[in-house]
Amino acid sequence: GEDVEQSLFLSVREGDSSVINCTYTDSSSTYLYWYKQEPGAGLQLLTYIFSNMDMKQDQRLTVLLNKKDKHLSLRIADTQTGDSAIYFCAETGGFQKLVFGTGTRLLVSP
Amino acid sequence: ETGVTQTPRHLVMGMTNKKSLKCEQHLGHNAMYWYKQSAKKPLELMFVYNFKEQTENNSVPSRFSPECPNSSHLFLHLHTLQPEDSALYLCASSQPPSDNEQFFGPGTRLTVL
């Protein structure tokens, strides 16, 4: 079945890079997504990568996809305190279906 | 108002109460979704509506009853809930064919006593 796994927690210092990892199971996923959830808010789409790509860069965000190992990562350069949030990885689980991980809580300390 | 809005933001109800959650999207999308977010569990898709028609019911108990009167409004009617139904209920919308780019509202934090 479909399953998306993430580590629960990551703590970094302001200015460092953060790397959030995700493993997924459905090799037929067309797109893979990263969403951000700030306290008291809904999920915000950060970026996504098409399954035939290895890497996508968008300003401070870099997404790496290893399709062979079904591993996705999100790197945030120069992490700021405003980046503190929960980050969800998601894969396409069929038409109009996203399968989400449990989320990684990122804590950025000054 | 922009994006996806949800009301109320917080709701406390007893197991015998009847209440409704409201979602409105201002994006011109034609697909709307209800998700349940419980602590330490992945988001669970509950219902999907396309052009006001329900196209997905993910084995949700009948004490949750969705309603979609038009493409921009979605309701979730609640009755005789259980304490384990306490969660954050998120609404989302998308525009076919980009259906996996979903835009989320802030959610309603529901507590069932």
PDB file of C-alpha atoms in Angstrom:
ATOM      1  CA  GLY A   1       0.000   0.000   0.000  1.00  0.00           C
ATOM      2  CA  GLU A   2       0.915   3.638  -0.034  1.00  0.00           C
ATOM      3  CA  ASP A   3       3.035   4.869   2.816  1.00  0.00           C
ATOM      4  CA  VAL A   4       5.080   8.031   3.210  1.00  0.00           C
ATOM      5  CA  GLU A   5       7.565   8.219   6.054  1.00  0.00           C
ATOM      6  CA  GLN A   6       9.359  11.161   7.582  1.00  0.00           C
ATOM      7  CA  SER A   7      11.395  11.729  10.686  1.00  0.00           C
ATOM      8  CA  LEU A   8       9.366  13.550  13.315  1.00  0.00           C
ATOM      9  CA  PHE A   9      11.705  16.303  14.387  1.00  0.00           C
ATOM     10  CA  LEU A  10      14.642  18.413  13.212  1.00  0.00           C
ATOM     11  CA  SER A  11      16.392  21.183  15.094  1.00  0.00           C
ATOM     12  CA  VAL A  12      18.840  23.607  13.458  1.00  0.00           C
ATOM     13  CA  ARG A  13      20.418  26.951  14.198  1.00  0.00           C
ATOM     14  CA  GLU A  14      19.515  30.083  12.272  1.00  0.00           C
ATOM     15  CA  GLY A  15      21.711  30.447   9.195  1.00  0.00           C
ATOM     16  CA  ASP A  16      22.399  26.719   8.873  1.00  0.00           C
ATOM     17  CA  SER A  17      20.962  24.522   6.141  1.00  0.00           C
ATOM     18  CA  SER A  18      18.089  22.182   6.961  1.00  0.00           C
ATOM     19  CA  VAL A  19      17.534  18.887   5.210  1.00  0.00           C
ATOM     20  CA  ILE A  20      14.200  17.139   5.651  1.00  0.00           C
ATOM     21  CA  ASN A  21      13.953  13.600   4.330  1.00  0.00           C
ATOM     22  CA  CYS A  22      11.074  11.500   3.124  1.00  0.00           C
ATOM     23  CA  THR A  23      10.633   7.993   1.765  1.00  0.00           C
ATOM     24  CA  TYR A  24       7.637   6.912  -0.251  1.00  0.00           C
ATOM     25  CA  THR A  25       6.410   3.632  -1.627  1.00  0.00           C
ATOM     26  CA  ASP A  26       4.450   4.243  -4.809  1.00  0.00           C
ATOM     27  CA  SER A  27       6.905   4.203  -7.695  1.00  0.00           C
ATOM     28  CA  SER A  28       4.140   5.308 -10.060  1.00  0.00           C
ATOM     29  CA  SER A  29       3.704   8.673  -8.316  1.00  0.00           C
ATOM     30  CA  THR A  30       3.764  11.366 -10.959  1.00  0.00           C
ATOM     31  CA  TYR A  31       4.537  14.271  -8.677  1.00  0.00           C
ATOM     32  CA  LEU A  32       5.968  14.595  -5.188  1.00  0.00           C
ATOM     33  CA  TYR A  33       5.182  17.556  -3.019  1.00  0.00           C
ATOM     34  CA  TRP A  34       6.399  19.499  -0.037  1.00  0.00           C
ATOM     35  CA  TYR A  35       3.865  21.351   2.072  1.00  0.00           C
ATOM     36  CA  LYS A  36       4.500  23.650   5.052  1.00  0.00           C
ATOM     37  CA  GLN A  37       2.151  24.079   8.000  1.00  0.00           C
ATOM     38  CA  GLU A  38       2.707  26.958  10.382  1.00  0.00           C
ATOM     39  CA  PRO A  39       1.047  26.974  13.824  1.00  0.00           C
ATOM     40  CA  GLY A  40      -2.693  27.529  13.595  1.00  0.00           C
ATOM     41  CA  ALA A  41      -2.682  27.462   9.809  1.00  0.00           C
ATOM     42  CA  GLY A  42      -3.492  25.088   6.992  1.00  0.00           C
ATOM     43  CA  LEU A  43      -1.020  23.483   4.659  1.00  0.00           C
ATOM     44  CA  GLN A  44       0.790  25.668   2.151  1.00  0.00           C
ATOM     45  CA  LEU A  45       2.244  24.160  -1.009  1.00  0.00           C
ATOM     46  CA  LEU A  46       5.953  24.976  -1.022  1.00  0.00           C
ATOM     47  CA  THR A  47       7.207  23.170  -4.080  1.00  0.00           C
ATOM     48  CA  TYR A  48       6.821  20.007  -6.077  1.00  0.00           C
ATOM     49  CA  ILE A  49       8.912  17.900  -8.391  1.00  0.00           C
ATOM     50  CA  PHE A  50       7.924  15.846 -11.389  1.00  0.00           C
ATOM     51  CA  SER A  51       8.968  12.238 -11.096  1.00  0.00           C
ATOM     52  CA  ASN A  52      11.297  12.343 -14.112  1.00  0.00           C
ATOM     53  CA  MET A  53      13.435  15.052 -12.509  1.00  0.00           C
ATOM     54  CA  ASP A  54      16.318  14.595 -10.099  1.00  0.00           C
ATOM     55  CA  MET A  55      16.465  18.069  -8.683  1.00  0.00           C
ATOM     56  CA  LYS A  56      14.501  21.272  -8.531  1.00  0.00           C
ATOM     57  CA  GLN A  57      15.694  24.543  -7.064  1.00  0.00           C
ATOM     58  CA  ASP A  58      13.461  27.418  -6.047  1.00  0.00           C
ATOM     59  CA  GLN A  59      15.264  30.257  -4.252  1.00  0.00           C
ATOM     60  CA  ARG A  60      16.325  28.848  -0.850  1.00  0.00           C
ATOM     61  CA  LEU A  61      14.614  25.517  -1.471  1.00  0.00           C
ATOM     62  CA  THR A  62      16.220  22.548  -3.209  1.00  0.00           C
ATOM     63  CA  VAL A  63      14.329  19.332  -3.790  1.00  0.00           C
ATOM     64  CA  LEU A  64      16.261  16.152  -4.535  1.00  0.00           C
ATOM     65  CA  LEU A  65      14.574  13.018  -5.813  1.00  0.00           C
ATOM     66  CA  ASN A  66      16.159   9.579  -5.849  1.00  0.00           C
ATOM     67  CA  LYS A  67      13.569   7.541  -7.667  1.00  0.00           C
ATOM     68  CA  LYS A  68      15.512   4.298  -7.378  1.00  0.00           C
ATOM     69  CA  ASP A  69      15.502   4.494  -3.579  1.00  0.00           C
ATOM     70  CA  LYS A  70      12.120   6.293  -3.448  1.00  0.00           C
ATOM     71  CA  HIS A  71      13.734   9.032  -1.409  1.00  0.00           C
ATOM     72  CA  LEU A  72      12.827  12.700  -1.483  1.00  0.00           C
ATOM     73  CA  SER A  73      14.534  15.510   0.395  1.00  0.00           C
ATOM     74  CA  LEU A  74      13.954  19.196   0.951  1.00  0.00           C
ATOM     75  CA  ARG A  75      16.934  21.403   1.651  1.00  0.00           C
ATOM     76  CA  ILE A  76      16.369  24.877   3.044  1.00  0.00           C
ATOM     77  CA  ALA A  77      19.408  27.109   2.734  1.00  0.00           C
ATOM     78  CA  ASP A  78      20.122  29.838   5.281  1.00  0.00           C
ATOM     79  CA  THR A  79      17.304  28.668   7.550  1.00  0.00           C
ATOM     80  CA  GLN A  80      15.460  31.444   9.347  1.00  0.00           C
ATOM     81  CA  THR A  81      13.310  31.396  12.490  1.00  0.00           C
ATOM     82  CA  GLY A  82      10.309  31.987  10.225  1.00  0.00           C
ATOM     83  CA  ASP A  83      10.967  28.604   8.655  1.00  0.00           C
ATOM     84  CA  SER A  84       9.954  26.905  11.910  1.00  0.00           C
ATOM     85  CA  ALA A  85       6.920  24.820  10.989  1.00  0.00           C
ATOM     86  CA  ILE A  86       5.830  21.294  10.177  1.00  0.00           C
ATOM     87  CA  TYR A  87       6.866  20.093   6.718  1.00  0.00           C
ATOM     88  CA  PHE A  88       4.853  17.403   4.953  1.00  0.00           C
ATOM     89  CA  CYS A  89       5.986  15.274   2.089  1.00  0.00           C
ATOM     90  CA  ALA A  90       3.213  13.955  -0.176  1.00  0.00           C
ATOM     91  CA  GLU A  91       2.953  11.662  -3.150  1.00  0.00           C
ATOM     92  CA  THR A  92       0.199  11.298  -5.689  1.00  0.00           C
ATOM     93  CA  GLY A  93      -1.907   8.325  -4.683  1.00  0.00           C
ATOM     94  CA  GLY A  94      -4.256   8.429  -7.626  1.00  0.00           C
ATOM     95  CA  PHE A  95      -6.621  10.917  -9.193  1.00  0.00           C
ATOM     96  CA  GLN A  96      -7.141  13.801  -6.777  1.00  0.00           C
ATOM     97  CA  LYS A  97      -5.518  11.821  -3.988  1.00  0.00           C
ATOM     98  CA  LEU A  98      -2.465  12.936  -2.084  1.00  0.00           C
ATOM     99  CA  VAL A  99      -0.816  10.592   0.389  1.00  0.00           C
ATOM    100  CA  PHE A 100       0.871  12.603   3.123  1.00  0.00           C
ATOM    101  CA  GLY A 101       3.594  11.722   5.560  1.00  0.00           C
ATOM    102  CA  THR A 102       3.197  12.415   9.278  1.00  0.00           C
ATOM    103  CA  GLY A 103       5.239  15.598   8.960  1.00  0.00           C
ATOM    104  CA  THR A 104       8.625  16.774  10.235  1.00  0.00           C
ATOM    105  CA  ARG A 105       8.616  19.501  12.838  1.00  0.00           C
ATOM    106  CA  LEU A 106      11.458  21.926  12.102  1.00  0.00           C
ATOM    107  CA  LEU A 107      12.633  24.098  14.966  1.00  0.00           C
ATOM    108  CA  VAL A 108      15.022  26.918  14.141  1.00  0.00           C
ATOM    109  CA  SER A 109      16.804  28.477  17.087  1.00  0.00           C
ATOM    110  CA  PRO A 110      18.495  31.903  17.032  1.00  0.00           C
TER     111      PRO A 110
ATOM    112  CA  GLU B   1     -11.335  37.362   1.252  1.00  0.00           C
ATOM    113  CA  THR B   2      -8.749  35.417  -0.658  1.00  0.00           C
ATOM    114  CA  GLY B   3      -7.796  31.775  -0.894  1.00  0.00           C
ATOM    115  CA  VAL B   4      -9.667  29.214   1.168  1.00  0.00           C
ATOM    116  CA  THR B   5     -11.486  30.272   4.328  1.00  0.00           C
ATOM    117  CA  GLN B   6     -13.011  28.088   7.025  1.00  0.00           C
ATOM    118  CA  THR B   7     -15.408  28.858   9.848  1.00  0.00           C
ATOM    119  CA  PRO B   8     -15.471  28.460  12.711  1.00  0.00           C
ATOM    120  CA  ARG B   9     -11.775  28.240  13.508  1.00  0.00           C
ATOM    121  CA  HIS B  10     -12.484  26.481  16.799  1.00  0.00           C
ATOM    122  CA  LEU B  11     -15.470  24.400  17.863  1.00  0.00           C
ATOM    123  CA  VAL B  12     -16.263  22.540  21.050  1.00  0.00           C
ATOM    124  CA  MET B  13     -19.285  20.273  20.996  1.00  0.00           C
ATOM    125  CA  GLY B  14     -20.897  17.539  23.013  1.00  0.00           C
ATOM    126  CA  MET B  15     -21.559  14.095  21.640  1.00  0.00           C
ATOM    127  CA  THR B  16     -25.266  14.829  21.229  1.00  0.00           C
ATOM    128  CA  ASN B  17     -24.859  18.166  19.468  1.00  0.00           C
ATOM    129  CA  LYS B  18     -25.307  18.923  15.779  1.00  0.00           C
ATOM    130  CA  LYS B  19     -22.962  21.434  14.223  1.00  0.00           C
ATOM    131  CA  SER B  20     -21.642  22.364  10.779  1.00  0.00           C
ATOM    132  CA  LEU B  21     -18.251  23.370   9.452  1.00  0.00           C
ATOM    133  CA  LYS B  22     -18.100  25.772   6.536  1.00  0.00           C
ATOM    134  CA  CYS B  23     -15.499  26.180   3.834  1.00  0.00           C
ATOM    135  CA  GLU B  24     -15.407  28.771   1.083  1.00  0.00           C
ATOM    136  CA  GLN B  25     -12.866  29.101  -1.686  1.00  0.00           C
ATOM    137  CA  HIS B  26     -12.284  32.299  -3.640  1.00  0.00           C
ATOM    138  CA  LEU B  27     -10.014  30.744  -6.256  1.00  0.00           C
ATOM    139  CA  GLY B  28     -12.544  29.720  -8.880  1.00  0.00           C
ATOM    140  CA  HIS B  29     -11.700  26.053  -8.391  1.00  0.00           C
ATOM    141  CA  ASN B  30     -14.052  23.210  -9.212  1.00  0.00           C
ATOM    142  CA  ALA B  31     -12.826  20.539  -6.820  1.00  0.00           C
ATOM    143  CA  MET B  32     -13.087  20.695  -3.023  1.00  0.00           C
ATOM    144  CA  TYR B  33     -11.915  18.343  -0.298  1.00  0.00           C
ATOM    145  CA  TRP B  34     -12.328  17.589   3.388  1.00  0.00           C
ATOM    146  CA  TYR B  35      -9.351  16.200   5.300  1.00  0.00           C
ATOM    147  CA  LYS B  36      -8.956  15.151   8.930  1.00  0.00           C
ATOM    148  CA  GLN B  37      -5.667  15.888  10.683  1.00  0.00           C
ATOM    149  CA  SER B  38      -5.166  14.029  13.970  1.00  0.00           C
ATOM    150  CA  ALA B  39      -2.119  14.230  16.178  1.00  0.00           C
ATOM    151  CA  LYS B  40       0.754  12.026  15.054  1.00  0.00           C
ATOM    152  CA  LYS B  41      -1.187  10.652  12.082  1.00  0.00           C
ATOM    153  CA  PRO B  42      -0.983  11.513   8.395  1.00  0.00           C
ATOM    154  CA  LEU B  43      -3.700  13.646   6.893  1.00  0.00           C
ATOM    155  CA  GLU B  44      -6.717  11.540   6.044  1.00  0.00           C
ATOM    156  CA  LEU B  45      -8.753  12.358   2.975  1.00  0.00           C
ATOM    157  CA  MET B  46     -12.450  12.225   3.831  1.00  0.00           C
ATOM    158  CA  PHE B  47     -14.474  13.510   0.877  1.00  0.00           C
ATOM    159  CA  VAL B  48     -13.921  14.920  -2.596  1.00  0.00           C
ATOM    160  CA  TYR B  49     -16.376  16.984  -4.618  1.00  0.00           C
ATOM    161  CA  ASN B  50     -16.037  17.824  -8.291  1.00  0.00           C
ATOM    162  CA  PHE B  51     -18.381  20.365  -9.832  1.00  0.00           C
ATOM    163  CA  LYS B  52     -20.678  19.972  -6.773  1.00  0.00           C
ATOM    164  CA  GLU B  53     -20.853  16.184  -7.096  1.00  0.00           C
ATOM    165  CA  GLN B  54     -19.326  13.876  -4.514  1.00  0.00           C
ATOM    166  CA  THR B  55     -16.712  11.713  -6.195  1.00  0.00           C
ATOM    167  CA  GLU B  56     -14.934  10.246  -3.182  1.00  0.00           C
ATOM    168  CA  ASN B  57     -16.050   9.039   0.242  1.00  0.00           C
ATOM    169  CA  ASN B  58     -13.078   7.491   1.964  1.00  0.00           C
ATOM    170  CA  SER B  59     -15.103   5.144   4.202  1.00  0.00           C
ATOM    171  CA  VAL B  60     -16.127   8.004   6.460  1.00  0.00           C
ATOM    172  CA  PRO B  61     -18.714   7.236   9.191  1.00  0.00           C
ATOM    173  CA  SER B  62     -22.192   8.556   8.499  1.00  0.00           C
ATOM    174  CA  ARG B  63     -22.031  10.903  11.496  1.00  0.00           C
ATOM    175  CA  PHE B  64     -20.065  13.119   9.080  1.00  0.00           C
ATOM    176  CA  SER B  65     -22.284  14.421   6.286  1.00  0.00           C
ATOM    177  CA  PRO B  66     -20.833  16.674   3.578  1.00  0.00           C
ATOM    178  CA  GLU B  67     -22.756  19.120   1.451  1.00  0.00           C
ATOM    179  CA  CYS B  68     -21.592  21.087  -1.575  1.00  0.00           C
ATOM    180  CA  PRO B  69     -24.273  23.532  -2.756  1.00  0.00           C
ATOM    181  CA  ASN B  70     -21.977  25.124  -5.348  1.00  0.00           C
ATOM    182  CA  SER B  71     -18.380  24.927  -6.498  1.00  0.00           C
ATOM    183  CA  SER B  72     -17.149  27.522  -4.024  1.00  0.00           C
ATOM    184  CA  HIS B  73     -18.841  26.320  -0.810  1.00  0.00           C
ATOM    185  CA  LEU B  74     -18.433  23.100   1.117  1.00  0.00           C
ATOM    186  CA  PHE B  75     -19.993  22.107   4.421  1.00  0.00           C
ATOM    187  CA  LEU B  76     -19.389  19.272   6.834  1.00  0.00           C
ATOM    188  CA  HIS B  77     -22.409  18.510   9.002  1.00  0.00           C
ATOM    189  CA  LEU B  78     -21.607  16.806  12.285  1.00  0.00           C
ATOM    190  CA  HIS B  79     -23.932  14.837  14.555  1.00  0.00           C
ATOM    191  CA  THR B  80     -23.480  12.382  17.413  1.00  0.00           C
ATOM    192  CA  LEU B  81     -19.699  12.582  17.211  1.00  0.00           C
ATOM    193  CA  GLN B  82     -17.282  10.679  19.406  1.00  0.00           C
ATOM    194  CA  PRO B  83     -14.326  12.054  21.391  1.00  0.00           C
ATOM    195  CA  GLU B  84     -11.949  10.353  18.929  1.00  0.00           C
ATOM    196  CA  ASP B  85     -13.360  12.623  16.214  1.00  0.00           C
ATOM    197  CA  SER B  86     -11.561  15.536  17.858  1.00  0.00           C
ATOM    198  CA  ALA B  87      -9.070  16.786  15.278  1.00  0.00           C
ATOM    199  CA  LEU B  88      -8.235  19.602  12.881  1.00  0.00           C
ATOM    200  CA  TYR B  89     -10.537  19.491   9.874  1.00  0.00           C
ATOM    201  CA  LEU B  90      -9.006  20.970   6.774  1.00  0.00           C
ATOM    202  CA  CYS B  91     -10.722  22.023   3.606  1.00  0.00           C
ATOM    203  CA  ALA B  92      -8.857  22.259   0.315  1.00  0.00           C
ATOM    204  CA  SER B  93      -9.598  23.098  -3.299  1.00  0.00           C
ATOM    205  CA  SER B  94      -7.986  22.493  -6.656  1.00  0.00           C
ATOM    206  CA  GLN B  95      -8.606  23.174 -10.281  1.00  0.00           C
ATOM    207  CA  PRO B  96      -8.688  20.304 -12.739  1.00  0.00           C
ATOM    208  CA  PRO B  97      -6.463  19.161 -14.366  1.00  0.00           C
ATOM    209  CA  SER B  98      -3.946  20.347 -11.744  1.00  0.00           C
ATOM    210  CA  ASP B  99      -5.765  18.409  -9.072  1.00  0.00           C
ATOM    211  CA  ASN B 100      -2.769  17.494  -7.006  1.00  0.00           C
ATOM    212  CA  GLU B 101      -1.943  21.170  -6.442  1.00  0.00           C
ATOM    213  CA  GLN B 102      -4.300  21.636  -3.582  1.00  0.00           C
ATOM    214  CA  PHE B 103      -4.847  24.865  -1.689  1.00  0.00           C
ATOM    215  CA  PHE B 104      -5.746  24.491   1.965  1.00  0.00           C
ATOM    216  CA  GLY B 105      -7.761  26.533   4.391  1.00  0.00           C
ATOM    217  CA  PRO B 106      -6.589  27.181   7.973  1.00  0.00           C
ATOM    218  CA  GLY B 107      -8.772  24.437   9.391  1.00  0.00           C
ATOM    219  CA  THR B 108     -11.353  24.103  12.143  1.00  0.00           C
ATOM    220  CA  ARG B 109     -10.024  22.749  15.425  1.00  0.00           C
ATOM    221  CA  LEU B 110     -12.821  20.472  16.700  1.00  0.00           C
ATOM    222  CA  THR B 111     -13.048  19.171  20.246  1.00  0.00           C
ATOM    223  CA  VAL B 112     -15.739  16.628  21.094  1.00  0.00           C
ATOM    224  CA  LEU B 113     -16.464  16.301  24.800  1.00  0.00           C
TER     225      LEU B 113
END
